mmCIF file of C-alpha atoms and ligand atoms in Angstrom:
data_model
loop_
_atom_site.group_PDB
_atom_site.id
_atom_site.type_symbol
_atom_site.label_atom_id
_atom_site.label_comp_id
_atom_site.label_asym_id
_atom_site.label_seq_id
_atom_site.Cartn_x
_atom_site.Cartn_y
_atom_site.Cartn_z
ATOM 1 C CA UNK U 1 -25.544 -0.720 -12.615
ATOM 2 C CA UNK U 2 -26.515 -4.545 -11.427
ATOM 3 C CA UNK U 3 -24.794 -6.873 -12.623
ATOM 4 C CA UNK U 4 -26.395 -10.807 -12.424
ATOM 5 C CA UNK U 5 -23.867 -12.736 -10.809
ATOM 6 C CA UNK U 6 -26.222 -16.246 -11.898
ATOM 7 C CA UNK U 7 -23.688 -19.022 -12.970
ATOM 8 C CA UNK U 8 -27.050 -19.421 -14.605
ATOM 9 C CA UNK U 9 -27.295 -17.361 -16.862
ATOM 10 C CA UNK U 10 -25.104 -19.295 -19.372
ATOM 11 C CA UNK U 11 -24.659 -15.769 -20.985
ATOM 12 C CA UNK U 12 -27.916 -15.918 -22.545
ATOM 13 C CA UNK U 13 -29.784 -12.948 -20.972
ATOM 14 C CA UNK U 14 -28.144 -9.639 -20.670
ATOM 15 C CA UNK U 15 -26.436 -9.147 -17.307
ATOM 16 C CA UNK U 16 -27.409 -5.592 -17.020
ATOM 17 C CA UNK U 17 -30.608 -4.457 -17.276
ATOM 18 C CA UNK U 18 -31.741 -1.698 -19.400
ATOM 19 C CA UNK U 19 -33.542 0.723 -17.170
ATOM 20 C CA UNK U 20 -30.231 0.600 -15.443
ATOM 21 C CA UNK U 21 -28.168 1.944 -18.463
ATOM 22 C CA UNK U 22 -31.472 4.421 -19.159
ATOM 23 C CA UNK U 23 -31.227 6.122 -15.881
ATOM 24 C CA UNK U 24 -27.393 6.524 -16.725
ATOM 25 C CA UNK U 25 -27.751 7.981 -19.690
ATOM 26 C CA UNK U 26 -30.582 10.295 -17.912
ATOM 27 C CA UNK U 27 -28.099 10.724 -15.427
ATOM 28 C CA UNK U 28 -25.041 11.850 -18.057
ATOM 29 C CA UNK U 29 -27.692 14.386 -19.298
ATOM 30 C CA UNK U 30 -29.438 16.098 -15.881
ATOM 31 C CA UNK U 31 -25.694 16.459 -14.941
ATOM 32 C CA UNK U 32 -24.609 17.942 -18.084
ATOM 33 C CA UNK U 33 -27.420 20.774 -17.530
ATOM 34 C CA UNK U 34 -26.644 21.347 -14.371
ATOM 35 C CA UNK U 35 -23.329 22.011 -15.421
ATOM 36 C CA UNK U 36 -24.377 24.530 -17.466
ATOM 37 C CA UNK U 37 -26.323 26.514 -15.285
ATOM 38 C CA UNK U 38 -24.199 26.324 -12.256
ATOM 39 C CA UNK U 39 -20.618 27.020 -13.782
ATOM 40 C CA UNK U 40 -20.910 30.503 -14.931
ATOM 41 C CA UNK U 41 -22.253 30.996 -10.979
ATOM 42 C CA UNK U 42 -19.328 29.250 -9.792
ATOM 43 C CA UNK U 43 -16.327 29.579 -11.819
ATOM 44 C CA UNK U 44 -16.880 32.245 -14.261
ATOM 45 C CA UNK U 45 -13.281 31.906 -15.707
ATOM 46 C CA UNK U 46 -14.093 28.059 -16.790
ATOM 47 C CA UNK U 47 -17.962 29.300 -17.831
ATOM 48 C CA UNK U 48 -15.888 32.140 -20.333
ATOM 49 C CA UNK U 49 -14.151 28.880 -22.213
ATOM 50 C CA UNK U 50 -17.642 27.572 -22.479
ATOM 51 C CA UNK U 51 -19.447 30.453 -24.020
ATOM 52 C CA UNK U 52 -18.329 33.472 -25.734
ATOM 53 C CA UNK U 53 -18.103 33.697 -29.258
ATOM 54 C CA UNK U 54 -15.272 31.291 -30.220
ATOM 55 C CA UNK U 55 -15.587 28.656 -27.189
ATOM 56 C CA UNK U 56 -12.998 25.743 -27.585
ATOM 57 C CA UNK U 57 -13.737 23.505 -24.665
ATOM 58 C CA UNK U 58 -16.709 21.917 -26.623
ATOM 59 C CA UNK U 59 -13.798 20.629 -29.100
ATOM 60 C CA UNK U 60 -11.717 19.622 -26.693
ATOM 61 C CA UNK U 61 -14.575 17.307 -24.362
ATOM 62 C CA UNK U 62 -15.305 15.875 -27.822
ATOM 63 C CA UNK U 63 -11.639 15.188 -28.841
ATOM 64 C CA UNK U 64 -10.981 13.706 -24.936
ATOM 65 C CA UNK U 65 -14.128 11.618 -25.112
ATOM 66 C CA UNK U 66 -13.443 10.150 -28.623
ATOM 67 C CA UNK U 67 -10.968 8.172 -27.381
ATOM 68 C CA UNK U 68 -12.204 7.310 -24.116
ATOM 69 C CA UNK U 69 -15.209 5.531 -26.443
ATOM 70 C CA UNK U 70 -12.663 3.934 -28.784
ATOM 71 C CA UNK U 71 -10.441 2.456 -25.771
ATOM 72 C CA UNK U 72 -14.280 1.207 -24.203
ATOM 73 C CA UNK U 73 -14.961 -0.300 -27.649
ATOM 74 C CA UNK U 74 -11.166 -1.888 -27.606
ATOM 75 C CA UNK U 75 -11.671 -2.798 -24.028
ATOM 76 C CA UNK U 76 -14.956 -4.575 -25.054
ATOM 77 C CA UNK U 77 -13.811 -6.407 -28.229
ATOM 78 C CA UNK U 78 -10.657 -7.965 -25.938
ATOM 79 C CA UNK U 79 -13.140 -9.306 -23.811
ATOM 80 C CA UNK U 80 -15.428 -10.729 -26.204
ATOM 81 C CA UNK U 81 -12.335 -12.149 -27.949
ATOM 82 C CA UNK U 82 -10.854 -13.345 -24.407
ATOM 83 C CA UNK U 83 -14.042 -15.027 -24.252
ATOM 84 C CA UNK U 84 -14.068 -16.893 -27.350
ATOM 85 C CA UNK U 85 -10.450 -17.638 -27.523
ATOM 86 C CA UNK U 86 -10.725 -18.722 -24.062
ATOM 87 C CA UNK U 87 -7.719 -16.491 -22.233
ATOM 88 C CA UNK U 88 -10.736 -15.084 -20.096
ATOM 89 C CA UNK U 89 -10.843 -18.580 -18.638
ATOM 90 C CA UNK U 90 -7.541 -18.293 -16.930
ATOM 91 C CA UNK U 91 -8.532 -14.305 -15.607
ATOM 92 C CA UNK U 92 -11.008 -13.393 -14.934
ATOM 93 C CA UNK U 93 -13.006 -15.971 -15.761
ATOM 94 C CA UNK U 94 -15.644 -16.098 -18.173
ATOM 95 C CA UNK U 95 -19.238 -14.597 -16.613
ATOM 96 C CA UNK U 96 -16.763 -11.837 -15.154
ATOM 97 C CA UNK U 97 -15.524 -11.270 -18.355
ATOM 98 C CA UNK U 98 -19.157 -11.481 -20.247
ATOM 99 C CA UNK U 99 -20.431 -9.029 -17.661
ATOM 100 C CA UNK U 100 -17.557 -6.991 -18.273
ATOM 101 C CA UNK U 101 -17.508 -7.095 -21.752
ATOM 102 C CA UNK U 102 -21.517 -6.295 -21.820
ATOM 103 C CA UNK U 103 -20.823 -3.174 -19.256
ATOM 104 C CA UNK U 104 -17.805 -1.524 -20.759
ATOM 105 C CA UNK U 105 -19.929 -1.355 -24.264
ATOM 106 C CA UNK U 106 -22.524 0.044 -22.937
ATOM 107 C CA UNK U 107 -20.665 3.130 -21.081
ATOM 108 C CA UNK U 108 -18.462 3.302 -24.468
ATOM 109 C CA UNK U 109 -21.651 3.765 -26.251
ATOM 110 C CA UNK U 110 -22.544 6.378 -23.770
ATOM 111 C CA UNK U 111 -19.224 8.368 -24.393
ATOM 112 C CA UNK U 112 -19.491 8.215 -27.951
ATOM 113 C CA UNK U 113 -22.932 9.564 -27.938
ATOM 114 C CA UNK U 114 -21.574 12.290 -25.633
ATOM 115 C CA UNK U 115 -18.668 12.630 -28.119
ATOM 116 C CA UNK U 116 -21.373 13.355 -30.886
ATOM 117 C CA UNK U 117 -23.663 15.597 -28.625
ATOM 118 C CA UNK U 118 -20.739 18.247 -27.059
ATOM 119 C CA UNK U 119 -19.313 19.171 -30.436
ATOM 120 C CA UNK U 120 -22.870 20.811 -31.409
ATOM 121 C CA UNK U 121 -21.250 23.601 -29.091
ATOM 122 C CA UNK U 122 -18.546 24.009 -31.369
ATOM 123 C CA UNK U 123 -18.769 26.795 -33.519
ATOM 124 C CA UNK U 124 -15.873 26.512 -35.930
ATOM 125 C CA UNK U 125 -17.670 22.795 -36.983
ATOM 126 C CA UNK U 126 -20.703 24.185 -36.623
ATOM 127 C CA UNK U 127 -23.031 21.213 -36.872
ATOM 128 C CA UNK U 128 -27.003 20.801 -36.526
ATOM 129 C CA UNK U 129 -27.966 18.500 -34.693
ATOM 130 C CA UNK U 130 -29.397 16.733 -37.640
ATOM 131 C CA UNK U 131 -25.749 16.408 -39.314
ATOM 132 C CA UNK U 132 -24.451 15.240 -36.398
ATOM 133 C CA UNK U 133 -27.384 11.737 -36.453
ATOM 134 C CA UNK U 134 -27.691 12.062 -40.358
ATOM 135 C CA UNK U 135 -24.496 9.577 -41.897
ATOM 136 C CA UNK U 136 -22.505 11.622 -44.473
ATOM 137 C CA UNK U 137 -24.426 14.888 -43.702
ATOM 138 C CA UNK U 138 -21.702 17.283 -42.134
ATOM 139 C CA UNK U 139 -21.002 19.015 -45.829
ATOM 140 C CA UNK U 140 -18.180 21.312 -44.327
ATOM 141 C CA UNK U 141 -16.138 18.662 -42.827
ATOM 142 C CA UNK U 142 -14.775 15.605 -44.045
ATOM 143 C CA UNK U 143 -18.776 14.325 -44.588
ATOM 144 C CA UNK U 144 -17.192 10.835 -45.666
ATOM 145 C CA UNK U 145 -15.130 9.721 -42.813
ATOM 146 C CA UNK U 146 -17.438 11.315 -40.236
ATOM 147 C CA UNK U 147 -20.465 9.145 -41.893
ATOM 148 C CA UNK U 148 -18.273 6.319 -41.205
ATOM 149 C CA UNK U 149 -18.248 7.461 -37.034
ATOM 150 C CA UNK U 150 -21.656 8.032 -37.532
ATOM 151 C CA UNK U 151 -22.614 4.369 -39.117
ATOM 152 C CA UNK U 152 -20.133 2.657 -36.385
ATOM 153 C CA UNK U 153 -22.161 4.380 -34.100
ATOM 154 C CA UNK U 154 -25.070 2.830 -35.172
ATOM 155 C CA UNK U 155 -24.074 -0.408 -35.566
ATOM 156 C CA UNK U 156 -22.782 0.032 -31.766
ATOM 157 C CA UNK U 157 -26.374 0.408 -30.847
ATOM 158 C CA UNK U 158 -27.765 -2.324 -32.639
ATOM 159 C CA UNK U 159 -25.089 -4.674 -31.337
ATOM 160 C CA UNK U 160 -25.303 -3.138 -27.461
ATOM 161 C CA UNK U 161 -29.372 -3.384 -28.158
ATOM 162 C CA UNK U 162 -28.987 -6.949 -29.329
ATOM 163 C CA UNK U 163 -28.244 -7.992 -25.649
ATOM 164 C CA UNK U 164 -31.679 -7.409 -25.057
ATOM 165 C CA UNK U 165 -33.360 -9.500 -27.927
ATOM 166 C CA UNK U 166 -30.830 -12.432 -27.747
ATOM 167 C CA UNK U 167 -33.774 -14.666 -25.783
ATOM 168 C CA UNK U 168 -35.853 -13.608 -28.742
ATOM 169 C CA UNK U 169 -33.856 -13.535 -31.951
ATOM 170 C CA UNK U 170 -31.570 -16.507 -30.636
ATOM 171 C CA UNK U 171 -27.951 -17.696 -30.202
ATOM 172 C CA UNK U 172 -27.428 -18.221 -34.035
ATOM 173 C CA UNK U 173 -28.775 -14.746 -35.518
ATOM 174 C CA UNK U 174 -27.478 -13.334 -31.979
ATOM 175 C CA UNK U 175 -23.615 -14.575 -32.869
ATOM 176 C CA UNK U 176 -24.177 -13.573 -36.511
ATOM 177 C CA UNK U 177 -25.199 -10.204 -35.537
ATOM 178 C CA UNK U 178 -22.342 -9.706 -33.528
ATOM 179 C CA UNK U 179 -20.079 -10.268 -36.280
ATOM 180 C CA UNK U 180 -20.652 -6.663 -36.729
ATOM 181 C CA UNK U 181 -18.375 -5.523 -33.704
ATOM 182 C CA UNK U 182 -15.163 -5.844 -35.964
ATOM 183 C CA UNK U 183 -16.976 -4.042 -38.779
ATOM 184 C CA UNK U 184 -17.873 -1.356 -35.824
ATOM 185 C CA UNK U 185 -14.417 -1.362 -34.158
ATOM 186 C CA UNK U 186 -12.463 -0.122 -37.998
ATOM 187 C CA UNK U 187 -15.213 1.973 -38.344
ATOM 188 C CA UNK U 188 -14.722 3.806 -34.849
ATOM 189 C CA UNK U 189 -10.914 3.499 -35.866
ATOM 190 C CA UNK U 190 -10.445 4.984 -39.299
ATOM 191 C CA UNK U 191 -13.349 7.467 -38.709
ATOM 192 C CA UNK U 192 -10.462 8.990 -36.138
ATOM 193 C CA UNK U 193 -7.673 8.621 -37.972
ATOM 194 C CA UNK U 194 -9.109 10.190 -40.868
ATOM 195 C CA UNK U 195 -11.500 12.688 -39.158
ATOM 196 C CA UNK U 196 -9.833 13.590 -35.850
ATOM 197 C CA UNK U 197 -7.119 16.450 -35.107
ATOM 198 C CA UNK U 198 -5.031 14.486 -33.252
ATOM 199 C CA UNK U 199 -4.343 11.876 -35.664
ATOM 200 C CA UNK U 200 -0.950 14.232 -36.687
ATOM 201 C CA UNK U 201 0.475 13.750 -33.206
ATOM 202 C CA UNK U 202 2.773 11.004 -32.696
ATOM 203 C CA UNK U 203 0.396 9.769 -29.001
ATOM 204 C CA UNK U 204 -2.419 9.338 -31.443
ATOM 205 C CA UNK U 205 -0.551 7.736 -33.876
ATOM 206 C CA UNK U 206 0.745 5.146 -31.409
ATOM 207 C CA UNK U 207 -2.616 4.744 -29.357
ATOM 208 C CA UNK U 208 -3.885 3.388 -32.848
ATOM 209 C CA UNK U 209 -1.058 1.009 -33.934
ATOM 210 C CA UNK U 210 -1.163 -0.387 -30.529
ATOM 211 C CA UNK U 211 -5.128 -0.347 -30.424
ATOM 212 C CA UNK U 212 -5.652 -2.441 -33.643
ATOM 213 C CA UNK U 213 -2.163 -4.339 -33.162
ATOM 214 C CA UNK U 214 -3.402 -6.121 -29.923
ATOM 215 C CA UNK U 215 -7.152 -6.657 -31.172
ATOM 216 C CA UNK U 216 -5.126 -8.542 -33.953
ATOM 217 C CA UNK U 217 -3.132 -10.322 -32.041
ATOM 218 C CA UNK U 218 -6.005 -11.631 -30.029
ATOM 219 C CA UNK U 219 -8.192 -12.352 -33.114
ATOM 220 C CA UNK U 220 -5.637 -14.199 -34.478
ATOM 221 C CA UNK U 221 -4.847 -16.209 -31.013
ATOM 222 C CA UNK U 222 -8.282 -16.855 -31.353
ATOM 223 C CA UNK U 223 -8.848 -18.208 -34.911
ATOM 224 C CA UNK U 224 -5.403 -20.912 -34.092
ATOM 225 C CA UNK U 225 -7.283 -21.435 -30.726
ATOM 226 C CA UNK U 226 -10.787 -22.255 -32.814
ATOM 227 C CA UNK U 227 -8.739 -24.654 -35.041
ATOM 228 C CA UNK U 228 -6.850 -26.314 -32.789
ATOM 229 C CA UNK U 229 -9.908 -26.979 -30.925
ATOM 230 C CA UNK U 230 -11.544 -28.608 -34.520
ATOM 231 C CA UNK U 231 -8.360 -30.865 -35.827
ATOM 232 C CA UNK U 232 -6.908 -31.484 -32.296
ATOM 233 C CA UNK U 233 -10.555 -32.305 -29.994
ATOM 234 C CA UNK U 234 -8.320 -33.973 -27.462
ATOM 235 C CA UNK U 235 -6.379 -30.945 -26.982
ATOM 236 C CA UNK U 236 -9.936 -29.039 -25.929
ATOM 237 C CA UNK U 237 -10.061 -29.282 -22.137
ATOM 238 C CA UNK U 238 -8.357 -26.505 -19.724
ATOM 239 C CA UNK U 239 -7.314 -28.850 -16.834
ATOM 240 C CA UNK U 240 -9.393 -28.028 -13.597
ATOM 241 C CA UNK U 241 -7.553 -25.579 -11.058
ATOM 242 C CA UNK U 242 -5.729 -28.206 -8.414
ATOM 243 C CA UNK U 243 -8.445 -28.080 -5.421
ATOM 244 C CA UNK U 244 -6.996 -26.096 -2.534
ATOM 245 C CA UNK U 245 -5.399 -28.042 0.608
ATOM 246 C CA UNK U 246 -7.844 -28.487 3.432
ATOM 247 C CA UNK U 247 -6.353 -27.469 6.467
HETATM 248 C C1 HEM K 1 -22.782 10.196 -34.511
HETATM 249 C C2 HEM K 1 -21.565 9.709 -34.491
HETATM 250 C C3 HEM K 1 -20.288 10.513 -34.559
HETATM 251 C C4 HEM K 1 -20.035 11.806 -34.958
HETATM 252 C C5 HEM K 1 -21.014 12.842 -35.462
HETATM 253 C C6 HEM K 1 -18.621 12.040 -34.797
HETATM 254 C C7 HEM K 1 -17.944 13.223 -35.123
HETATM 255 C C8 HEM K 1 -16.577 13.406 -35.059
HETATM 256 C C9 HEM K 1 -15.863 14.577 -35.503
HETATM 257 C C10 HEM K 1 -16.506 15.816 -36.093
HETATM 258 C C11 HEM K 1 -14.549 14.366 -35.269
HETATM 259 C C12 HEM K 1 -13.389 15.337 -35.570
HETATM 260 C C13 HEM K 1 -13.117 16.173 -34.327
HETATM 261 C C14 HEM K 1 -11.776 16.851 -34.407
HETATM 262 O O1 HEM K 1 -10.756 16.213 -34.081
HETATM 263 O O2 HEM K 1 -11.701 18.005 -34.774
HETATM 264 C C15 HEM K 1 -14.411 13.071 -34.677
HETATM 265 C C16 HEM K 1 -13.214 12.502 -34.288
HETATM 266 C C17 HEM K 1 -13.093 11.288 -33.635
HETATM 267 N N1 HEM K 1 -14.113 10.401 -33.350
HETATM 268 FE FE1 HEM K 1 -16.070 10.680 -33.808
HETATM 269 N N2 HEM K 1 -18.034 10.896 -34.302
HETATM 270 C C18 HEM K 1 -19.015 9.947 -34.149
HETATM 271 C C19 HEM K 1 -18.865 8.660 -33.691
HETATM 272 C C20 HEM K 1 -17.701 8.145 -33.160
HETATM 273 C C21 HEM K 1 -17.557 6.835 -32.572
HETATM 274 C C22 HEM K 1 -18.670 5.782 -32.469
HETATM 275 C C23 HEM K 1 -16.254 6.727 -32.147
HETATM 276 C C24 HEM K 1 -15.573 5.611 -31.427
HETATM 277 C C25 HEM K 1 -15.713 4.387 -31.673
HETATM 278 C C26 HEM K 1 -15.572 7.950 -32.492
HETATM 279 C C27 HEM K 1 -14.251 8.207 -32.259
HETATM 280 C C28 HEM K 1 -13.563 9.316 -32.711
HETATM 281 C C29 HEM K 1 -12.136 9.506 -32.558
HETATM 282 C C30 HEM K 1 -11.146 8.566 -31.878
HETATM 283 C C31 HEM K 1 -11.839 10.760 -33.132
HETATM 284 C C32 HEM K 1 -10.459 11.428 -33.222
HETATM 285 C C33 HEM K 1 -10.385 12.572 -32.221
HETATM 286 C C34 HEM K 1 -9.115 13.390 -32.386
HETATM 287 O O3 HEM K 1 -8.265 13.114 -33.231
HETATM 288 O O4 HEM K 1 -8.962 14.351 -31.613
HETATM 289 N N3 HEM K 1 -16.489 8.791 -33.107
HETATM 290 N N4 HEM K 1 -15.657 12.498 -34.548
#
C-alpha cells in the first residue's frame, strides 16, 4: 500500500490510493484459489478438513476472521477518536494516525468481506451467496442479527468509500457521513454477540466488554476534550515539544 507522507495533505485526500486496496483485495482472492487447488496436492490431511461432506474449517476461518475485522474496526475508531480528541497528537502524531486510521479500515473491511465470503463453504449454515449480500435474508439462522452484520458491512463501505469523494462531497457532508462509524462499530458488535458461537465463552465475552469499554472511554475523553476546548479557548493549545539541544 502507499501511503502519502504530504504534511500537505491536511487530511483532505485519501492517503491511500484505491487501485492500491483493489489489487489487495485481487490479491486476497488469486491467493485464496490457489489455495484451493494446491492444498489437496500438498497436504491432503488439511485439504480433507476443507472438503468432504461435513467440512468445519470454513466455520472456523469465518469465526477467526470475525474478530480480526471487529478489532480492525476498534483499532480504526481509536484512531479516528485519538484524532479528534487530540491524544494522537502526543503519539503518534496526527497524519500517522489519519493514515493509520484510513489503512487499518480498509484491511478490516477486507477481513470482514472475507468473513462473509468463507462461510459459503459451510454446509451446516448453508448460505447462497445471495443471503450472505441480501440484509435479513439467511431464513435458517438468526436472519435479524446477521442483517445487522450485513448493514454494518455496508455502511463500512460507504464510510471506507467516502475517503475517496471527500474532495467532492466536502468536509461538512464528509464529517456528517462519518458519523456513521459508531452506528457501524454496534452494528459489527451486537451482530457478534448475538449471531456468533463464541459469544458463550468467557474470551469472547471479555474481548467485547473491553472492546466497547475503551471506545467509550475515548468517546467520552473526547466529548470533555471538545468542551473544554468551547468554554475554556485559552486552555486550546498543546505547548510545542521543547526544541532539542544543538550540540
Ligand atoms: C455481509 C456481512 C456479514 C455476514 C453475512 C456475516 C455473517 C455472520 C455469521 C453467519 C456469523 C455466525 C457465525 C458463527 O459463529 O457460527 C457471524 C458472526 C460474527 N460476525 Fe459476521 N457477518 C457479516 C458482517 C460482519 C462484520 C462487518 C463484522 C465486524 C465488524 C462481523 C463480525 C462478526 C463477529 C465478531 C462474529 C462472532 C463470531 C463468533 O462468535 O465466533 N460480521 N457473522
Amino acid at each position: 500500500m502507499s501511503i502519502n507522507s504530504s504534511d500537505q495533505n491536511e487530511f483532505n485526500e485519501s492517503s491511500i490510493n484505491i487501485q492500491s486496496f483493489l489489487t489487495f483485495l485481487v490479491a486476497i482472492t488469486v491467493g485464496l484459489f490457489i489455495a484451493v487447488i494446491v492444498l489437496p496436492l500438498w497436504m491432503p490431511n488439511m485439504a480433507f478438513s476443507l472438503g468432504g461432506d461435513a467440512p468445519k474449517a470454513y466455520w472456523y476461518l469465518s469465526r477467526a476472521t470475525a474478530f480480526v475485522a471487529l478489532s480492525l474496526l476498534w483499532l480504526s475508531m481509536a484512531l479516528g477518536l485519538g484524532i479528534t480528541n487530540k491524544m494522537a497528537r502526543l503519539w503518534p502524531g496526527a497524519p500517522a494516525a489519519f493514515a493509520l486510521h484510513e489503512y487499518v479500515s480498509l484491511l478490516g473491511l477486507a477481513f470482514a468481506i472475507f468473513h462473509a465470503i468463507v462461510i459459503l463453504g459451510d454446509h451446516y449454515i448453508n448460505f447462497t451467496l445471495l443471503q450472505v449480500f441480501i440484509p435479513f435474508s439467511t431464513v435458517d439462522y438468526r436472519p435479524f442479527w446477521v442483517g445487522i452484520g450485513q448493514l454494518g458491512f455496508y455502511t463500512w463501505a460507504i464510510l471506507a468509500l467516502s475517503f475517496y469523494i471527500r474532495p467532492a462531497i466536502g468536509q461538512k457532508s464528509w464529517r456528517f457521513l462519518h458519523y456513521g462509524s459508531f452506528a457501524m462499530y454496534l452494528m459489527g458488535i451486537f451482530h457478534g454477540i448475538f449471531s456468533g458461537t463464541d459469544t458463550s465463552a468467557g474470551w469472547a465475552q471479555n474481548y467485547y466488554w473491553y472492546s466497547a469499554g475503551s471506545l467509550l472511554f475515548l468517546l467520552m475523553y473526547r466529548i470533555l476534550a471538545a468542551t473544554i476546548d468551547k468554554y475554556f479557548p485559552e486552555k486550546k493549545q498543546i505547548p510545542a515539544p521543547a526544541p532539542r539541544p544543538t550540540q
